[in-house]
PDB file of C-alpha atoms in Angstrom:
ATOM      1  CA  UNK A 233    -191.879 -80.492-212.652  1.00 48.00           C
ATOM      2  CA  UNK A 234    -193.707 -77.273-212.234  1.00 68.00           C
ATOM      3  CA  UNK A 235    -197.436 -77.812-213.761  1.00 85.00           C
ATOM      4  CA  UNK A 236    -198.734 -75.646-216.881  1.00 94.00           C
ATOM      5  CA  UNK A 237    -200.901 -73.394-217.006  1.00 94.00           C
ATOM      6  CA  UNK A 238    -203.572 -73.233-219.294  1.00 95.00           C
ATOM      7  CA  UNK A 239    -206.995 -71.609-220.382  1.00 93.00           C
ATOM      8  CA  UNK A 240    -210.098 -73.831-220.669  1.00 94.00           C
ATOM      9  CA  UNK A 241    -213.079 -73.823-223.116  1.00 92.00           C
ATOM     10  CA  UNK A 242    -216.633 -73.851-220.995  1.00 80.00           C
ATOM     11  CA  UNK A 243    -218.227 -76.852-223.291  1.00 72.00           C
ATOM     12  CA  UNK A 244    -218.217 -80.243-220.967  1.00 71.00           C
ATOM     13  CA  UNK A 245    -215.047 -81.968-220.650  1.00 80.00           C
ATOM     14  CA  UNK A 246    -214.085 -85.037-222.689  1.00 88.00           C
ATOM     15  CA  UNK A 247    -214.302 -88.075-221.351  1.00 84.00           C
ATOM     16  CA  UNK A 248    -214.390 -90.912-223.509  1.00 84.00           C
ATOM     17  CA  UNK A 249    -211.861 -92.320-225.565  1.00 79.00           C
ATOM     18  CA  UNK A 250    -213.816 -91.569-228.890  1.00 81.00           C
ATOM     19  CA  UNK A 251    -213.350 -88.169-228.126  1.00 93.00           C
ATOM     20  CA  UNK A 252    -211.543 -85.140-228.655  1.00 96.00           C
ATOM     21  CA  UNK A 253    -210.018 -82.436-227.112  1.00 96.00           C
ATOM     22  CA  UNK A 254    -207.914 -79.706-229.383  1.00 97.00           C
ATOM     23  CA  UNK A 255    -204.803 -78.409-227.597  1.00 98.00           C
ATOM     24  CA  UNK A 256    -203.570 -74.950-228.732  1.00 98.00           C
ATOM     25  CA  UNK A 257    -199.436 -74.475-228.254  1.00 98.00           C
ATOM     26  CA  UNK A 258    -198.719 -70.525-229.013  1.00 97.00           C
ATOM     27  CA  UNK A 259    -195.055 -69.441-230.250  1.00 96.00           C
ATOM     28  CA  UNK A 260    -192.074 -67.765-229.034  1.00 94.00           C
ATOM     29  CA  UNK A 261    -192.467 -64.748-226.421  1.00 93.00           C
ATOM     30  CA  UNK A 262    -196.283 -64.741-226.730  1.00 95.00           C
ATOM     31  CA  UNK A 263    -199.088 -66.759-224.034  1.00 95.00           C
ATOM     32  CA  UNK A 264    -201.440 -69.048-223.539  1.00 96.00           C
ATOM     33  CA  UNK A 265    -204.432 -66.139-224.705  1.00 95.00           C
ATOM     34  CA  UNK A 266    -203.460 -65.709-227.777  1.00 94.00           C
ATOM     35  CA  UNK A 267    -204.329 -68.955-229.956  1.00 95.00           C
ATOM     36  CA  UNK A 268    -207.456 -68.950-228.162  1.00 94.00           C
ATOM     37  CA  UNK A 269    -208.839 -66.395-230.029  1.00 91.00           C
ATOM     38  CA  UNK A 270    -208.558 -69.393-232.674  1.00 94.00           C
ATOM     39  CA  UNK A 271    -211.272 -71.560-231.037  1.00 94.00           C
ATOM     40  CA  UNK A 272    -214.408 -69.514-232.776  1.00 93.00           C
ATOM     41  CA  UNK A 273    -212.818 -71.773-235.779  1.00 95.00           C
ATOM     42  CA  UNK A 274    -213.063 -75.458-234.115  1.00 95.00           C
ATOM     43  CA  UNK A 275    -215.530 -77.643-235.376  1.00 92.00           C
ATOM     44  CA  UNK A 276    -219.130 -76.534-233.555  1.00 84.00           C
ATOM     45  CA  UNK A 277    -218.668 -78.501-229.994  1.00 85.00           C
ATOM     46  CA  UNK A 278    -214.903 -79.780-229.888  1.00 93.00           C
ATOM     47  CA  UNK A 279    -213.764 -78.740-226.100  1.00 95.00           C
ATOM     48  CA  UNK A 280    -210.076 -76.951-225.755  1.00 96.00           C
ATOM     49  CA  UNK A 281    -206.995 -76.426-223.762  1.00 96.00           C
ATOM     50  CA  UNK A 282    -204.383 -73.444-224.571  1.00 97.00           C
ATOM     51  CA  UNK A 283    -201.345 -73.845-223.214  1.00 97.00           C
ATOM     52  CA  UNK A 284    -198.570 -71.533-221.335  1.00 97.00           C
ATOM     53  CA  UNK A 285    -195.140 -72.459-222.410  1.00 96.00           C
ATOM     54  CA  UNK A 286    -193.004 -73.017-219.447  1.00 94.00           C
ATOM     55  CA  UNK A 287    -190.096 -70.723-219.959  1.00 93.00           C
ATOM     56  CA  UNK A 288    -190.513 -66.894-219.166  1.00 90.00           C
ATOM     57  CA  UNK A 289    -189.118 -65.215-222.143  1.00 82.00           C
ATOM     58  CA  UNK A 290    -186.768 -62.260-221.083  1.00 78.00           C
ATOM     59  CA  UNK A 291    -188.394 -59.780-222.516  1.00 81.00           C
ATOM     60  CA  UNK A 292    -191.666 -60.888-223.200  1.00 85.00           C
ATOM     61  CA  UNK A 293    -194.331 -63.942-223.110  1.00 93.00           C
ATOM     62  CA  UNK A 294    -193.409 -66.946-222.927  1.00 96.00           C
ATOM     63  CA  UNK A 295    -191.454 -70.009-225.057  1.00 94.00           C
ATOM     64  CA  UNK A 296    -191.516 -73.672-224.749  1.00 95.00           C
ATOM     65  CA  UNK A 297    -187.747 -73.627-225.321  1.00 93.00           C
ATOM     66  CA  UNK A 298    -184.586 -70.845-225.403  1.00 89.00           C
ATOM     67  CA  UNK A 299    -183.396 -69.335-229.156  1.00 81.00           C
ATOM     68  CA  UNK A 300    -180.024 -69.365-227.743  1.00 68.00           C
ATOM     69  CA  UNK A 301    -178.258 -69.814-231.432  1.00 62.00           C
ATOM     70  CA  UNK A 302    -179.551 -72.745-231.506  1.00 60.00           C
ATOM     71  CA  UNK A 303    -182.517 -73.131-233.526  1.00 67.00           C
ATOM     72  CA  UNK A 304    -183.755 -76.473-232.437  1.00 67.00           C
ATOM     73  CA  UNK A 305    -182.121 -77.126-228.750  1.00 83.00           C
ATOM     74  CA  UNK A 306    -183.117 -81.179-228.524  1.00 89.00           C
ATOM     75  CA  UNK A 307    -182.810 -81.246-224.925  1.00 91.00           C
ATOM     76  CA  UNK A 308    -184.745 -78.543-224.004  1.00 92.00           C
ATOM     77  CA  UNK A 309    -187.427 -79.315-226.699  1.00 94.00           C
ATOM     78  CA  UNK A 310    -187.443 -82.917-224.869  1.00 94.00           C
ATOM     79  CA  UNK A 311    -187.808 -81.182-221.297  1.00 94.00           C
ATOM     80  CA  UNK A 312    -190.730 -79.583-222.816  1.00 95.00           C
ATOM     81  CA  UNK A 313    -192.369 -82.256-224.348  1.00 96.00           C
ATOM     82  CA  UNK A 314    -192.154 -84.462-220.982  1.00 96.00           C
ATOM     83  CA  UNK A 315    -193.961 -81.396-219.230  1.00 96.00           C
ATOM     84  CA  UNK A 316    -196.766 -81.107-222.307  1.00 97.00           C
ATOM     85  CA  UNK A 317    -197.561 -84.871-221.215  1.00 97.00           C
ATOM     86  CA  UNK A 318    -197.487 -84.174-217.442  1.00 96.00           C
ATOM     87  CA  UNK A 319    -199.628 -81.774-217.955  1.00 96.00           C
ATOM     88  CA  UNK A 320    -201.756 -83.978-220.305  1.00 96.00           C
ATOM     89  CA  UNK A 321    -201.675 -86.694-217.997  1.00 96.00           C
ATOM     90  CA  UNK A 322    -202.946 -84.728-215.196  1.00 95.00           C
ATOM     91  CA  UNK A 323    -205.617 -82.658-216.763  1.00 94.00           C
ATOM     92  CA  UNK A 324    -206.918 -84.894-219.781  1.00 95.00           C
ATOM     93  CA  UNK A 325    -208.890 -87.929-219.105  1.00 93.00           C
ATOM     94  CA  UNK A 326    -206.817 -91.293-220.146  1.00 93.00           C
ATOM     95  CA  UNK A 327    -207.570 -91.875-223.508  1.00 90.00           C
ATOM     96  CA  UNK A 328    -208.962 -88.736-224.837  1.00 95.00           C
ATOM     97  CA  UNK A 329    -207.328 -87.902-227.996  1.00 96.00           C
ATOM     98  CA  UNK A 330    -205.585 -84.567-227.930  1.00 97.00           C
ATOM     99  CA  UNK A 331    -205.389 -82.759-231.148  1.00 98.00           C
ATOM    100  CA  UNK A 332    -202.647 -80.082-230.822  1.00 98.00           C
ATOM    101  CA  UNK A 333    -202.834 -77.008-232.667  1.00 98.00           C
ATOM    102  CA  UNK A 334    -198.959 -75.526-232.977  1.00 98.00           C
ATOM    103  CA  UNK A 335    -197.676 -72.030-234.382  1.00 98.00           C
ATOM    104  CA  UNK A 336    -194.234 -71.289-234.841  1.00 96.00           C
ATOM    105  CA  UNK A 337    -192.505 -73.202-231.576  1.00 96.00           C
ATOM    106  CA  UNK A 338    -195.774 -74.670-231.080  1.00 97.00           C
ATOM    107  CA  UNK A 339    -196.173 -76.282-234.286  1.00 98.00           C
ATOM    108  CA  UNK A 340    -192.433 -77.849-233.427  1.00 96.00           C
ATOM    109  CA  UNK A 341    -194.225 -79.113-229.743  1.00 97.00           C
ATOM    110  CA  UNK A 342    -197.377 -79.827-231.755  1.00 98.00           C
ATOM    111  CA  UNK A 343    -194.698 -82.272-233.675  1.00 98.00           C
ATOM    112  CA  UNK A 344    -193.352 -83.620-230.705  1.00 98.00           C
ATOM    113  CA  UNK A 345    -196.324 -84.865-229.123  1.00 98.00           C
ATOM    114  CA  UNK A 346    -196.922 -86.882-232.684  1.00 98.00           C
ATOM    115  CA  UNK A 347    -193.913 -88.085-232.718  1.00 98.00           C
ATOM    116  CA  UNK A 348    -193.440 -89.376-228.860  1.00 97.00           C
ATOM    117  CA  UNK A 349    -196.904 -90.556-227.923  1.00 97.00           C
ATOM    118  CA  UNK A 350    -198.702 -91.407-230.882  1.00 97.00           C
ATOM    119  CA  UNK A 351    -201.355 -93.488-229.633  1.00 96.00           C
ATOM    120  CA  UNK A 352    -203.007 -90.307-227.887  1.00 97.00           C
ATOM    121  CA  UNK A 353    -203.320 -87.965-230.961  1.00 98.00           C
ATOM    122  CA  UNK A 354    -206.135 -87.681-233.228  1.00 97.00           C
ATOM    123  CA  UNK A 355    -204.594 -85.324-235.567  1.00 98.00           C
ATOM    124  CA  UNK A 356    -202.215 -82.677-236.121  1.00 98.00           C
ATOM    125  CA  UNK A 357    -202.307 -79.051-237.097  1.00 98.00           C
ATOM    126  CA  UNK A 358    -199.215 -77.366-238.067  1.00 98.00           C
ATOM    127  CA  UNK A 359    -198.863 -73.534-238.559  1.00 98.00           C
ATOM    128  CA  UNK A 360    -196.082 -71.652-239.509  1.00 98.00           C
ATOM    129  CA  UNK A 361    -193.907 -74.405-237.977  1.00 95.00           C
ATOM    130  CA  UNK A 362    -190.369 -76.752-238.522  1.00 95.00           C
ATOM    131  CA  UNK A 363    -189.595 -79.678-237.068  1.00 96.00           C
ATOM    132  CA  UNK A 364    -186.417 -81.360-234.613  1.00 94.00           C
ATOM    133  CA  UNK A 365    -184.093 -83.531-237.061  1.00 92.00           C
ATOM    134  CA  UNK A 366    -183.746 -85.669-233.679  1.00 93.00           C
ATOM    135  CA  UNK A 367    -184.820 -88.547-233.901  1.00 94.00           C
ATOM    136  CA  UNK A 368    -187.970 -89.468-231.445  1.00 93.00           C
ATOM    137  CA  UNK A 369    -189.072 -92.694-230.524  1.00 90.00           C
ATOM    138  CA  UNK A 370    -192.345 -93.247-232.084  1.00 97.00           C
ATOM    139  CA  UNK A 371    -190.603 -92.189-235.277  1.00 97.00           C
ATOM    140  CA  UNK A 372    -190.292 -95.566-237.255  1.00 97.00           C
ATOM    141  CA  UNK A 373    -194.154 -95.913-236.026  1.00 97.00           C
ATOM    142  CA  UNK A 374    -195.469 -93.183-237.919  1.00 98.00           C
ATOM    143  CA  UNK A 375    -193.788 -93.622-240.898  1.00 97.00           C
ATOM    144  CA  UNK A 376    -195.780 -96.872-241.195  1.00 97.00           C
ATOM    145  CA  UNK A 377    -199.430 -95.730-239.537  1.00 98.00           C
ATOM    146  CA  UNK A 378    -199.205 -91.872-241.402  1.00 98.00           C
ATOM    147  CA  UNK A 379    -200.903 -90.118-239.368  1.00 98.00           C
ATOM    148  CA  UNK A 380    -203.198 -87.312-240.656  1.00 98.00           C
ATOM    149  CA  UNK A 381    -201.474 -83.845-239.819  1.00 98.00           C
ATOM    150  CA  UNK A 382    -202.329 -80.403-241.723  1.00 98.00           C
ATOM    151  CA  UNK A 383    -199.217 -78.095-242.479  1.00 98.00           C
ATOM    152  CA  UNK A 384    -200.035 -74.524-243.508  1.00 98.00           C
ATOM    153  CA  UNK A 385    -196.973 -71.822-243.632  1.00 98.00           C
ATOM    154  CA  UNK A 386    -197.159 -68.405-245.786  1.00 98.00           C
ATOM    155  CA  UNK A 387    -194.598 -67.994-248.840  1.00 97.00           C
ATOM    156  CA  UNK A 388    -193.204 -65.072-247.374  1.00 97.00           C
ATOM    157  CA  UNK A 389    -192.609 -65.933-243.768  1.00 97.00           C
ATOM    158  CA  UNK A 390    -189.153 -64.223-243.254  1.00 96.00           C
ATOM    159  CA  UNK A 391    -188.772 -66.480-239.092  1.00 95.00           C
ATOM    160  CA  UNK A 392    -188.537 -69.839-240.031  1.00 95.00           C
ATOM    161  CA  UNK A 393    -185.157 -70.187-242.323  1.00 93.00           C
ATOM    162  CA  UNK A 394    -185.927 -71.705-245.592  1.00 95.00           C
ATOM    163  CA  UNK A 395    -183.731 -75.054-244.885  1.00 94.00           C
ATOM    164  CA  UNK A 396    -185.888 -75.691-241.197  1.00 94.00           C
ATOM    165  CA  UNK A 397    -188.698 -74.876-244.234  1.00 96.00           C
ATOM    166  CA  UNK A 398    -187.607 -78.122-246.434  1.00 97.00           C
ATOM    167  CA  UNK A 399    -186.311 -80.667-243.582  1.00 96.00           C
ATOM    168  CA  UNK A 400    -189.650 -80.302-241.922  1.00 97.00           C
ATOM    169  CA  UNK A 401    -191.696 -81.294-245.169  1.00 97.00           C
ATOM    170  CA  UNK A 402    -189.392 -83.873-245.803  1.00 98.00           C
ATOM    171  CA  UNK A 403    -189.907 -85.331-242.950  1.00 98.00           C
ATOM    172  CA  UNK A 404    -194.088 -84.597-243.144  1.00 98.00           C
ATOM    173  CA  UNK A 405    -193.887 -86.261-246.412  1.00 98.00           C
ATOM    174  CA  UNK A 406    -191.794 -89.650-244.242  1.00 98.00           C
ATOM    175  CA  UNK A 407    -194.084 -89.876-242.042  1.00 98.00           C
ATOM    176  CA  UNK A 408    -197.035 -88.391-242.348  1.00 98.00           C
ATOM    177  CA  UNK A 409    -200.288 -88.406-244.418  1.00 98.00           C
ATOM    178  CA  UNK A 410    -199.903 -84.769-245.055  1.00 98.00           C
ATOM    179  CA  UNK A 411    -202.106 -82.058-246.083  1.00 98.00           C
ATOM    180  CA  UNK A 412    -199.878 -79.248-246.805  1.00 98.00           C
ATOM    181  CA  UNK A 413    -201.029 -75.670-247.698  1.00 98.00           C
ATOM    182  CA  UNK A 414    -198.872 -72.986-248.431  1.00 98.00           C
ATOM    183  CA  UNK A 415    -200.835 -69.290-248.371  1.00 98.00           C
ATOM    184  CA  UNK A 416    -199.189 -66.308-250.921  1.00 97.00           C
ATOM    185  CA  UNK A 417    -198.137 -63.404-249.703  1.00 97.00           C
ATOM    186  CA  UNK A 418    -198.623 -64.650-246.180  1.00 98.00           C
ATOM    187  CA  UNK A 419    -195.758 -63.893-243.372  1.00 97.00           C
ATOM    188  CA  UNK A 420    -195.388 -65.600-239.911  1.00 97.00           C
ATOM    189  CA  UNK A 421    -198.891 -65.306-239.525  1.00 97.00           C
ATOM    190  CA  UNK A 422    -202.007 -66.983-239.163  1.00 97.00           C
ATOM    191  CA  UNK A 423    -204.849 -66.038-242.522  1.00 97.00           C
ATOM    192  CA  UNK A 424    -208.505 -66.038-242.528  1.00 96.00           C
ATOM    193  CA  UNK A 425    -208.277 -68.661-245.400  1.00 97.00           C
ATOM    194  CA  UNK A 426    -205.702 -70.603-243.343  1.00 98.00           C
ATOM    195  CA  UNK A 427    -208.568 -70.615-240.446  1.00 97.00           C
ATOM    196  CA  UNK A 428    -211.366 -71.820-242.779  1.00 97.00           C
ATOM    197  CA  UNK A 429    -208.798 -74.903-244.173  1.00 98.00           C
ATOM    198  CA  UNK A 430    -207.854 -75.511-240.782  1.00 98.00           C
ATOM    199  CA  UNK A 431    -211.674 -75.735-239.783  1.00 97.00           C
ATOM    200  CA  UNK A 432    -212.722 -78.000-242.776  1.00 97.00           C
ATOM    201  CA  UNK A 433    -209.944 -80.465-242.416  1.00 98.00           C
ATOM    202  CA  UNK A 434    -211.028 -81.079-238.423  1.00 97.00           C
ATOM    203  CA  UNK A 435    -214.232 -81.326-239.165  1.00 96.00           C
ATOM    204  CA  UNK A 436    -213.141 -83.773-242.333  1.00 96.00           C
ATOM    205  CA  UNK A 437    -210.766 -85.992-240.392  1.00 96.00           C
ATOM    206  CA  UNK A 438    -212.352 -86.252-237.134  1.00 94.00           C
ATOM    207  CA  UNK A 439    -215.802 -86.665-238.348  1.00 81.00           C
TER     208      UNK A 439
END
């Protein structure tokens, strides 16, 4: 399996099982520079990753998995799960706690990682995102530990269809300890507000 690339933060890299490392997963047809530019809102000191998808999108970018018709492909969201955690496994120190950061097709890897390898995720952050309605191993897991994961989407986002909208905060609200925000007037987008919350709940949960 081809290895990912990705962009690196210059603060020291983590080491210790206490500690964190954020991993930003970008959306459909756009790179691993562009959630990046997020990282001025981490909490002062927390070391990042941002990934490339693995797919070269036709036209554009790249995506994590092919929009073929098929909203939420589960075997090509699997293949790209196992590379997120080869890539993890090669580049992150064993027991570092990875806290992905997900928009659009990211938020659904962002998911994934949660709901596959539980033990190495601090918390979740959720943007403009759905989820599979596959099943995943670690599944029955989290719907007994709830995990802390942050969910923000704007009222007026005209990608995700509004019943990928409901199934994924049903299934937040399963499994999850969930701190949802929804932002009016927002599209698929990321807000300055959305950046502060973001920001304040890191710095909140991972104290």
């Amino acid at each position: 399996m081809t290895d990912l690339f990705a962009l690196r933060s210059t603060d020291s890299e983590p080491t210790d099982p206490h500690e964190f490392l954020a991993v930003f997963l970008h959306g459909y047809g756009s790179d691993e520079r562009d959630l990046a530019g997020l990282s001025g809102y981490l909490p002062l000191g927390l070391p990042w990753a941002s990934v490339r998808a693995p797919l070269r999108h036709p036209a554009f970018g790249y995506s994590w998995y092919p929009l073929e018709g098929e909203f939420s492909p589960a075997e090509a969201i699997a293949e790209a799960t196992e590379a997120l955690w080869a890539w993890v496994d090669t580049h992150v120190a064993p027991g570092v706690q990875i806290v992905p950061i997900g928009f659009s097709q990211g938020a659904m890897m962002a998911s994934q990682l949660l709901r596959t390898r539980p033990e190495r995720i601090g918390v979740t952050v959720a943007l403009s995102g759905y989820v599979s309605d596959t099943p995943r191993p670690a599944d029955a897991a989290l719907a007994q530990s709830r995990p802390r994961v942050f969910w923000g989407r704007g009222d007026q986002d005209p990608v995700i269809p509004a019943h990928e909208v409901a199934a994924a905060g049903e299934w937040f609200e399963a499994h999850t300890s969930l701190e949802r925000h929804v932002y009016p007037g927002m599209g698929h987008s990321v807000s300055e507000e959305e950046l502060v919350d973001i920001r304040q709940f890191l710095a909140r949960t991972l104290g």
